[in-house]
PDB file of C-alpha atoms and ligand atoms in Angstrom:
ATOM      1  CA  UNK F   1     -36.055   8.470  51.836  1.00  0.00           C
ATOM      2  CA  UNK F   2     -36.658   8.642  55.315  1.00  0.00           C
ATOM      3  CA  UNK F   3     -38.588  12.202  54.970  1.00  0.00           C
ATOM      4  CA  UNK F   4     -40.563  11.661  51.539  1.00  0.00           C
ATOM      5  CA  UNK F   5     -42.059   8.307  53.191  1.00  0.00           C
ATOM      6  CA  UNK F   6     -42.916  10.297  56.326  1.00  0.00           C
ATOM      7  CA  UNK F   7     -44.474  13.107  54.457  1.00  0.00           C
ATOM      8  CA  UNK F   8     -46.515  10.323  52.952  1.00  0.00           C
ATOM      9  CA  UNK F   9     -47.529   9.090  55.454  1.00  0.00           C
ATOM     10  CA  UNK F  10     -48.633  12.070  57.113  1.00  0.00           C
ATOM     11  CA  UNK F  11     -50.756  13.932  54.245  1.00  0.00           C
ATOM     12  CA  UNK F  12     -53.467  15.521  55.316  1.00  0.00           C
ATOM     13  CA  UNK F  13     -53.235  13.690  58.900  1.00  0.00           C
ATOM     14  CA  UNK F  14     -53.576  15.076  62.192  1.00  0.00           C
ATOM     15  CA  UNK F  15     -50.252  15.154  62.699  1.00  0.00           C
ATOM     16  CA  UNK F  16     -49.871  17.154  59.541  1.00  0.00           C
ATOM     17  CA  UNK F  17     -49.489  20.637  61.277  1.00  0.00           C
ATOM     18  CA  UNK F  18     -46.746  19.489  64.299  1.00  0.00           C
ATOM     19  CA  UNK F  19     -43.084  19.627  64.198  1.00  0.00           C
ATOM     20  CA  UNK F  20     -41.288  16.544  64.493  1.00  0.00           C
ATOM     21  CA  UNK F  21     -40.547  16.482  68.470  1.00  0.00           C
ATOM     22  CA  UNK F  22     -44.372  16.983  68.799  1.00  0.00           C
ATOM     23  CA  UNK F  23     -45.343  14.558  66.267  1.00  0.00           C
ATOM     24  CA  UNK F  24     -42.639  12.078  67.803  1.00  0.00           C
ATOM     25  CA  UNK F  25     -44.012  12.085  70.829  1.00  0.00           C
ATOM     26  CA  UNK F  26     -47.561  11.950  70.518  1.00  0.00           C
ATOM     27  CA  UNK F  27     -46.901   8.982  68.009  1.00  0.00           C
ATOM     28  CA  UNK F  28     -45.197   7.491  70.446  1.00  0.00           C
ATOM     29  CA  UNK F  29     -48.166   5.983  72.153  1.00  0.00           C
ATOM     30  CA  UNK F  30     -46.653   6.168  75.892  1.00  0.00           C
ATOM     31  CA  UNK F  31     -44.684   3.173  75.223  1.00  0.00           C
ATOM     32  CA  UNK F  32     -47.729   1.050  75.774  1.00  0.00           C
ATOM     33  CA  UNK F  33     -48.473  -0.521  72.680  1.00  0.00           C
ATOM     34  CA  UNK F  34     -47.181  -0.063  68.951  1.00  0.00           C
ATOM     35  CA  UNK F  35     -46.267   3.582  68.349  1.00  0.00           C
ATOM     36  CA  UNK F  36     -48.857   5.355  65.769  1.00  0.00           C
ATOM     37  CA  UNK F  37     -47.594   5.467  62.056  1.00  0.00           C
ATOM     38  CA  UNK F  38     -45.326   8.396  61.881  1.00  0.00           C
ATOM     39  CA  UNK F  39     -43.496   7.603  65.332  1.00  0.00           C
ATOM     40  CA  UNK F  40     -40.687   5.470  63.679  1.00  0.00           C
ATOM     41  CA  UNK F  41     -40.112   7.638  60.442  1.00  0.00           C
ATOM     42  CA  UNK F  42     -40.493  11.052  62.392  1.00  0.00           C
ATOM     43  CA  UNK F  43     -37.873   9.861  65.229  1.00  0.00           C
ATOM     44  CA  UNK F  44     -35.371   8.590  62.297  1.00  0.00           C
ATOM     45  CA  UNK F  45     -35.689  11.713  60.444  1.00  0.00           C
ATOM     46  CA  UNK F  46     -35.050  13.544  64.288  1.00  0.00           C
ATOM     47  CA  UNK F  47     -32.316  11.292  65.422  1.00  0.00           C
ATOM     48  CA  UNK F  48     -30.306  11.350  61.770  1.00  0.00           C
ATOM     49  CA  UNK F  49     -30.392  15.210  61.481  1.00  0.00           C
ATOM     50  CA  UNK F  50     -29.748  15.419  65.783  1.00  0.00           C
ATOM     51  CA  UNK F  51     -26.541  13.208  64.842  1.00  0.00           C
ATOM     52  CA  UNK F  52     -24.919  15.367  61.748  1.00  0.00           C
ATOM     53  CA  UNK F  53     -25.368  18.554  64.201  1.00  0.00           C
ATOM     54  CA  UNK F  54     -23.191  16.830  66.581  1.00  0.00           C
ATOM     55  CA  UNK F  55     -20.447  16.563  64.285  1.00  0.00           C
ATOM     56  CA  UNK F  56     -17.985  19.099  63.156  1.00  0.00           C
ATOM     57  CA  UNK F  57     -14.946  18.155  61.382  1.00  0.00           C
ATOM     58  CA  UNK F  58     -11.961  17.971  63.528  1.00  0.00           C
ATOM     59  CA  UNK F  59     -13.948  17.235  66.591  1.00  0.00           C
ATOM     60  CA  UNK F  60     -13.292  15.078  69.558  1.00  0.00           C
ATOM     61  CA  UNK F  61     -11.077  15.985  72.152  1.00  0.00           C
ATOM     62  CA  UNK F  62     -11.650  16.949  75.913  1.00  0.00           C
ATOM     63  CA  UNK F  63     -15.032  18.334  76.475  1.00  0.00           C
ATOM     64  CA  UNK F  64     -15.181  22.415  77.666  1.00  0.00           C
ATOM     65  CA  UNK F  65     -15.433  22.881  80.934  1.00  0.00           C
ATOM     66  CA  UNK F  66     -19.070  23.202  82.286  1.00  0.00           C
ATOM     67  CA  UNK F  67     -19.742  20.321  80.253  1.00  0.00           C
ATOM     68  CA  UNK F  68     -16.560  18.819  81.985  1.00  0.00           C
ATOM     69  CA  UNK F  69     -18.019  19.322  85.662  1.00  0.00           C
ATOM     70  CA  UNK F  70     -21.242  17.633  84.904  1.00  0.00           C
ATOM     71  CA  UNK F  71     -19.580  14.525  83.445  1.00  0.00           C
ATOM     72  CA  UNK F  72     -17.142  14.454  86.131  1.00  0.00           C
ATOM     73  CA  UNK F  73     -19.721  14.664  89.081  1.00  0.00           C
ATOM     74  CA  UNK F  74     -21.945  12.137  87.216  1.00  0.00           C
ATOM     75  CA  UNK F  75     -19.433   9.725  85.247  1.00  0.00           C
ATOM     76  CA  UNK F  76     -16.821  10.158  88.096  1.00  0.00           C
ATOM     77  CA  UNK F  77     -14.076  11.150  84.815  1.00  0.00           C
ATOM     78  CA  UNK F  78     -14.481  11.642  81.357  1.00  0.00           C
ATOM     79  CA  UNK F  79     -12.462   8.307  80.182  1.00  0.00           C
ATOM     80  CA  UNK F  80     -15.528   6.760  82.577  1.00  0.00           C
ATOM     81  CA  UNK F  81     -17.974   8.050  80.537  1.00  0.00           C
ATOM     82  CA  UNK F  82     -16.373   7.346  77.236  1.00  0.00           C
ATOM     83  CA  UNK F  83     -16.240   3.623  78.426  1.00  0.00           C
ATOM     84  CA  UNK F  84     -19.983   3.568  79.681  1.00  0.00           C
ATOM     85  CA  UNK F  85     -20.812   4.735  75.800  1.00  0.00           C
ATOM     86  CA  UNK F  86     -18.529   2.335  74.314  1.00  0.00           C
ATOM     87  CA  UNK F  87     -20.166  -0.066  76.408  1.00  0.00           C
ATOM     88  CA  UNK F  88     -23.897   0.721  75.854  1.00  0.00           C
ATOM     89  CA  UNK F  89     -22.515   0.874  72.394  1.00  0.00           C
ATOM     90  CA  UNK F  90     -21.388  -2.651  71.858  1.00  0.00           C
ATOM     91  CA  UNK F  91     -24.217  -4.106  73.736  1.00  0.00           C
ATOM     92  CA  UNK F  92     -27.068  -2.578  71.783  1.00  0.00           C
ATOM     93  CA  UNK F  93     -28.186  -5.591  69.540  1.00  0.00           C
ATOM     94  CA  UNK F  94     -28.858  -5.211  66.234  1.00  0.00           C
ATOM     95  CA  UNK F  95     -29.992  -1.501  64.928  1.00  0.00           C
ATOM     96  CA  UNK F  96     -30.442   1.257  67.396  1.00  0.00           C
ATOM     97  CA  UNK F  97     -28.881   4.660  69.342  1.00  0.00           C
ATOM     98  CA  UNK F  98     -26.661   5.354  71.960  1.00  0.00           C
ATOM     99  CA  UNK F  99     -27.237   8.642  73.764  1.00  0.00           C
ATOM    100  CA  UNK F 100     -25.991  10.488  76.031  1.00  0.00           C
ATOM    101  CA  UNK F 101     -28.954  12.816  77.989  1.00  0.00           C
ATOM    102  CA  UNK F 102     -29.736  15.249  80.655  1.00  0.00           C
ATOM    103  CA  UNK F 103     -32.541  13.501  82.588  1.00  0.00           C
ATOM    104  CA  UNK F 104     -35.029  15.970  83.569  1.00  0.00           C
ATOM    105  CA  UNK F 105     -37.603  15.740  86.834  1.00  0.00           C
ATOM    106  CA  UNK F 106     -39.961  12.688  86.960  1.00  0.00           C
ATOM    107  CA  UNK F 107     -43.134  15.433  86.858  1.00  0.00           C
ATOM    108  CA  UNK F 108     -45.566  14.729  84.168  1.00  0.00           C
ATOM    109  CA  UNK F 109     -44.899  15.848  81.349  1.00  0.00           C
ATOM    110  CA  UNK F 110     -44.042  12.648  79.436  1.00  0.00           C
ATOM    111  CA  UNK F 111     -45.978   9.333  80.756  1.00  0.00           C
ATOM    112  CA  UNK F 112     -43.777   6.477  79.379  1.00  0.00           C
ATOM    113  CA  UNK F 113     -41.466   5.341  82.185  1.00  0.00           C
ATOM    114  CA  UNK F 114     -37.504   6.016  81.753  1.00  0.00           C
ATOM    115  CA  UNK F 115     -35.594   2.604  81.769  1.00  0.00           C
ATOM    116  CA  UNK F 116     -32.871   4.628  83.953  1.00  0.00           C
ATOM    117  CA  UNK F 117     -33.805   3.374  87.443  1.00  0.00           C
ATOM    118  CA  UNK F 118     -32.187   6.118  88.845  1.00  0.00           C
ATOM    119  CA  UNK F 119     -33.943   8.583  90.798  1.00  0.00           C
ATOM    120  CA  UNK F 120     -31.169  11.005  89.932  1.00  0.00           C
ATOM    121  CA  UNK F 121     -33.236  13.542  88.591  1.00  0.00           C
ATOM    122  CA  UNK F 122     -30.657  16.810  86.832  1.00  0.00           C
ATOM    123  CA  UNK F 123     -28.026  14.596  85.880  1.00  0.00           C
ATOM    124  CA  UNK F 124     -26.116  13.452  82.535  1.00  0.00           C
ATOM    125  CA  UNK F 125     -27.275   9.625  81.508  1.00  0.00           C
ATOM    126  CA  UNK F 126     -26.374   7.277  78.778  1.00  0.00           C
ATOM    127  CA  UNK F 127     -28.882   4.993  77.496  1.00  0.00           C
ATOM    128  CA  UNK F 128     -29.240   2.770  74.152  1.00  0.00           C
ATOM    129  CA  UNK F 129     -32.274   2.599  72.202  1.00  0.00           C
ATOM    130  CA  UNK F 130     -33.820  -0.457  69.718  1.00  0.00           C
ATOM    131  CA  UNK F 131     -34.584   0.972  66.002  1.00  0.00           C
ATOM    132  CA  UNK F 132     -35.694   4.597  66.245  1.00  0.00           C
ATOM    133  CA  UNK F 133     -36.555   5.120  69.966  1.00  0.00           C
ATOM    134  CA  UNK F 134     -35.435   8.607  71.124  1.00  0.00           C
ATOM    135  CA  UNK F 135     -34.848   9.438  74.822  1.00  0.00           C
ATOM    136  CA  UNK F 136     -37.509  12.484  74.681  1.00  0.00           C
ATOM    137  CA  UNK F 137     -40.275   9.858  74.657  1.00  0.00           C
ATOM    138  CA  UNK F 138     -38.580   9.536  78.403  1.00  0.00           C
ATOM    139  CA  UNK F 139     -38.221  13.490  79.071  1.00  0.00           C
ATOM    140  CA  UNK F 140     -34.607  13.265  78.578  1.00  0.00           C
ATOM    141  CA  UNK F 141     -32.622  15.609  76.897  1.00  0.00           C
ATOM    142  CA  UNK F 142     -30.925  14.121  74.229  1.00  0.00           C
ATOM    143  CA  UNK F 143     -27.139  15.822  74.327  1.00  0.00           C
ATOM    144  CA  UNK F 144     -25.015  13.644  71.745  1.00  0.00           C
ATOM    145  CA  UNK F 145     -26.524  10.707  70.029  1.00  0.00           C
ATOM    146  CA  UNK F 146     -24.461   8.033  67.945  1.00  0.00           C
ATOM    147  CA  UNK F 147     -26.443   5.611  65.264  1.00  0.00           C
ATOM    148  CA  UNK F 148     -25.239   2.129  65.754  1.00  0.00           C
ATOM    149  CA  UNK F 149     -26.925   0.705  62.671  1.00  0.00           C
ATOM    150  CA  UNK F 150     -24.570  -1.214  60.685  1.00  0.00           C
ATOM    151  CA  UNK F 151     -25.442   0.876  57.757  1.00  0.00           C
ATOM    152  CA  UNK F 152     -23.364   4.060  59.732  1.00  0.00           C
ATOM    153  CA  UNK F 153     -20.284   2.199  59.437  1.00  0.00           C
ATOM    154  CA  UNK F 154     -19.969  -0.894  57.257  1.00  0.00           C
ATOM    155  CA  UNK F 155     -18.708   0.811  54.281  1.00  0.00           C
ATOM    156  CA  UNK F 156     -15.666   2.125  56.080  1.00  0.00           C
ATOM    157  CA  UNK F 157     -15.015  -0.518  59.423  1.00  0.00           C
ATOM    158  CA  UNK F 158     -16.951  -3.947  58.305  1.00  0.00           C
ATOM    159  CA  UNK F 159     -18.434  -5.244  61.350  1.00  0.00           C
ATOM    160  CA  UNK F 160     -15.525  -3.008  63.833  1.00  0.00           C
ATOM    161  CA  UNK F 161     -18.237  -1.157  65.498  1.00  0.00           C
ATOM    162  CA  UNK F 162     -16.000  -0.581  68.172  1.00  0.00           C
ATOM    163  CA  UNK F 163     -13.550   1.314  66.148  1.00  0.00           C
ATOM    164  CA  UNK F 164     -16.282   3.533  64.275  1.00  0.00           C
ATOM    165  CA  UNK F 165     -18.066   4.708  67.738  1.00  0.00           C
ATOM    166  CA  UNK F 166     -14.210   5.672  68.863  1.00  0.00           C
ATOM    167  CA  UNK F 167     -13.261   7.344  65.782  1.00  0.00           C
ATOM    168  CA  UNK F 168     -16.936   9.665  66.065  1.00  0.00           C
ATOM    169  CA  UNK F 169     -15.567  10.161  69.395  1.00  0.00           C
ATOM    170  CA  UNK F 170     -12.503  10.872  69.541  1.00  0.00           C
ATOM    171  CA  UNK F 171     -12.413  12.943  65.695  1.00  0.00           C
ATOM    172  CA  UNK F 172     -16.083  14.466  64.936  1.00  0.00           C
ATOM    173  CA  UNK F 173     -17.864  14.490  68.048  1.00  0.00           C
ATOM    174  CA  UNK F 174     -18.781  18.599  68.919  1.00  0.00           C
ATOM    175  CA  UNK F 175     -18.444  18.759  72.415  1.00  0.00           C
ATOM    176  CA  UNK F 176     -19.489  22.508  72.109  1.00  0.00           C
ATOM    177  CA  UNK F 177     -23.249  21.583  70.686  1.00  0.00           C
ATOM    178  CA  UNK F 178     -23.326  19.395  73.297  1.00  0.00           C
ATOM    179  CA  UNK F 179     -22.312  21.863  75.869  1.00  0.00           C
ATOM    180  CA  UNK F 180     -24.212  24.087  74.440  1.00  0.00           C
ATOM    181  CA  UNK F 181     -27.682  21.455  74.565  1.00  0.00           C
ATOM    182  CA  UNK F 182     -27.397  20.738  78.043  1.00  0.00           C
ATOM    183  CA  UNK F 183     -26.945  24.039  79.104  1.00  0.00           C
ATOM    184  CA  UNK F 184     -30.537  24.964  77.128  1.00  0.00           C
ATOM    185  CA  UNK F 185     -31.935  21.824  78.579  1.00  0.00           C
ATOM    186  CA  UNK F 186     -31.103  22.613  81.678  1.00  0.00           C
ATOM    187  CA  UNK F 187     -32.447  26.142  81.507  1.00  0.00           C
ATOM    188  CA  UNK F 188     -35.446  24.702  80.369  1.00  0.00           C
ATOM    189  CA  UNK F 189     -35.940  21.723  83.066  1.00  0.00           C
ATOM    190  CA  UNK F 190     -35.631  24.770  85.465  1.00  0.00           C
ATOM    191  CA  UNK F 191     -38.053  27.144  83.489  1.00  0.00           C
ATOM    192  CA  UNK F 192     -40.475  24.209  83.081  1.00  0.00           C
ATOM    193  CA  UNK F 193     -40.508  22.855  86.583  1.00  0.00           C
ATOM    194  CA  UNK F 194     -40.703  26.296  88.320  1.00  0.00           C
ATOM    195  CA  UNK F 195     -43.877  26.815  86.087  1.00  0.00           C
ATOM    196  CA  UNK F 196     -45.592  23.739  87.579  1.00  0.00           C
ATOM    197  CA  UNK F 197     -44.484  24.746  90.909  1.00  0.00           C
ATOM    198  CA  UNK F 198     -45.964  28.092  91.100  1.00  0.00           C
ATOM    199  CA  UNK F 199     -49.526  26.411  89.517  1.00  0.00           C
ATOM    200  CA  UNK F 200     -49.077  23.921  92.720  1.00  0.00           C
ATOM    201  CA  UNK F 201     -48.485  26.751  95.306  1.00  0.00           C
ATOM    202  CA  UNK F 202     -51.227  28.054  93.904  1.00  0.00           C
ATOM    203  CA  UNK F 203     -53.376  25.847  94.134  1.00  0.00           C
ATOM    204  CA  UNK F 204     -52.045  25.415  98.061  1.00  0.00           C
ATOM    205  CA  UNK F 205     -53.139  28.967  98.568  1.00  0.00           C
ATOM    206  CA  UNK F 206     -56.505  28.833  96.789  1.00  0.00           C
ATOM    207  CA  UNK F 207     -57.245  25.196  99.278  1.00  0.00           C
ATOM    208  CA  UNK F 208     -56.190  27.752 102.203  1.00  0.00           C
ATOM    209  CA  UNK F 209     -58.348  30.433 101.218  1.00  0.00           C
ATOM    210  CA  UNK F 210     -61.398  28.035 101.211  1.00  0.00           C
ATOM    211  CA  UNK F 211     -60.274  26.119 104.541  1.00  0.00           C
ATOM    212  CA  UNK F 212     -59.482  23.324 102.574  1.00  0.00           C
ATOM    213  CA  UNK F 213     -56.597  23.200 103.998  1.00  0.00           C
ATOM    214  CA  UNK F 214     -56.438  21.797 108.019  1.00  0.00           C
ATOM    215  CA  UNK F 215     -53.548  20.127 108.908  1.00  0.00           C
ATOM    216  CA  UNK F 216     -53.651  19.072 105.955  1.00  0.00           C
ATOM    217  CA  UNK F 217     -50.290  17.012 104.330  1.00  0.00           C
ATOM    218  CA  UNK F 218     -48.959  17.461 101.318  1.00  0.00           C
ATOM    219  CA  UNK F 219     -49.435  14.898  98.769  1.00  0.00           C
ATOM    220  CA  UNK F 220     -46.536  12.707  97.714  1.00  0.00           C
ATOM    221  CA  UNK F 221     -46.388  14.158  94.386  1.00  0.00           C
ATOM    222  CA  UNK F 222     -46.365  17.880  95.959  1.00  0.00           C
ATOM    223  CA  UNK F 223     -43.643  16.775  98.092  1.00  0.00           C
ATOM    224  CA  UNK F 224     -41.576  15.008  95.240  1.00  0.00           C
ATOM    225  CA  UNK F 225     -41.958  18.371  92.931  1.00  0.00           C
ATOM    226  CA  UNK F 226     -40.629  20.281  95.699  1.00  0.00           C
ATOM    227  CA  UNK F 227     -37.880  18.353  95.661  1.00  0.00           C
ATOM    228  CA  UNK F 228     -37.445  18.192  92.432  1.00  0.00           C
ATOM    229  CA  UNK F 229     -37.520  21.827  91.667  1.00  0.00           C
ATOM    230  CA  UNK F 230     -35.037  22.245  94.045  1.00  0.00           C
ATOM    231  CA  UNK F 231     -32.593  19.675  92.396  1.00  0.00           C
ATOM    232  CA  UNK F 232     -32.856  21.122  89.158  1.00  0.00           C
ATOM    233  CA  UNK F 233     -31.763  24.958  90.504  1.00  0.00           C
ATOM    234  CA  UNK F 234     -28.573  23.388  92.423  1.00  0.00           C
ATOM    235  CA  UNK F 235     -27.673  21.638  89.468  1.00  0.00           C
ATOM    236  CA  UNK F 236     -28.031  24.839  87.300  1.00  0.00           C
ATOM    237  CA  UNK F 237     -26.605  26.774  89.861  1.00  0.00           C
TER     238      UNK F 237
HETATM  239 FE1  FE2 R   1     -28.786   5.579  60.318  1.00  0.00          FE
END
């Protein structure tokens, strides 16, 4: 339903031609104002099909070990992190996600501001969104995502959404997809910040070369990519 009204509304659009991520996020307005037509449609039809991919059957379990390490040095333990998901779970209101992320650097590649005050940029997150917001629109990397609409579990547990979110836990949940998403969005937070950095230094050197550059100080977005960059590789390495 979800895809036939979203192809509908996109005929012969602009956003016609992109793939959903792309058309997600330029629909999304920057958080702003009221998303563009296809945000909430294109995001569903993402964040259903994300969710069966992080399912297998007989799931659940202890999460391999890289994965392991990150949740550890973020969440402190595993059963910590189970109970921040239960938590953001239960406390979502009405319809909505609950996600668990990679947060990537603060540079600019998405301008709607993450509702994670952390500044704990290369590190696992959980977050819970209203109706169809995905945490991409923040430049996190979505690793697992649960739907908390009533309509995922009211057939089978009533109003016990407590007991559906631990059953997808603890019997479907993939940890290997997920294992296997942060270490790509990792790679990629990496790729993608090293890429700005070199068009920075460059920049640097092309100031320099035009004596541009006296005693000059670095800006305090220079200075935060640095650091940045340099977060990202210890946390791949
Ligand atoms: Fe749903």
């Amino acid at each position: 339903m979800l895809v036939d009204r979203l192809n509908g509304i996109i005929g012969g659009s602009e956003w016609e031609g992109m793939s959903l991520g792309q058309m997600m996020l330029s629909s999304f307005n920057e958080g702003r104002e009221q998303p563009h037509p296809p945000f909430f449609h294109a995001a569903q039809v993402w964040n259903h099909d994300f969710y069966w991919r992080s399912m297998k059957p007989g799931g659940g379990g202890k999460p391999p070990e890289r994965l392991l390490k990150f949740i550890n040095r973020d969440f402190g333990s595993y059963e910590h992190m189970i109970q921040q998901f239960m938590d953001a779970a239960l406390t979502q209101f009405g319809s909505g996600w609950v996600w668990l992320s990679y947060k990537e650097s603060k540079l600019p590649y998405v301008k709607s501001r993450s509702p994670i005050p952390s500044d704990n940029y290369g590190r696992l997150v959980i977050s819970k969104t209203p109706n169809a917001i995905n945490p991409l629109v923040w430049s996190h990397s979505p690793l697992l995502a649960i739907d908390v609409c009533e309509h995922a579990y009211y057939l089978d547990y009533e109003d016990r959404r407590a007991d559906y979110v631990a059953a997808v836990l603890e019997k479907l949940v993939s940890w290997e997809v997920v294992e296997s998403r942060l270490t790509k969005a990792v790679q990629r937070a990496v790729e993608r910040d090293g890429h700005l950095m070199k068009r920075i230094l460059k920049k640097r050197q092309l100031a320099q070369a035009n004596g541009q550059n006296r005693a000059r100080s670095r800006t305090p977005q220079e200075a935060r990519c640095d650091h940045e960059v340099a977060s990202s590789s210890s946390v791949e390495a």
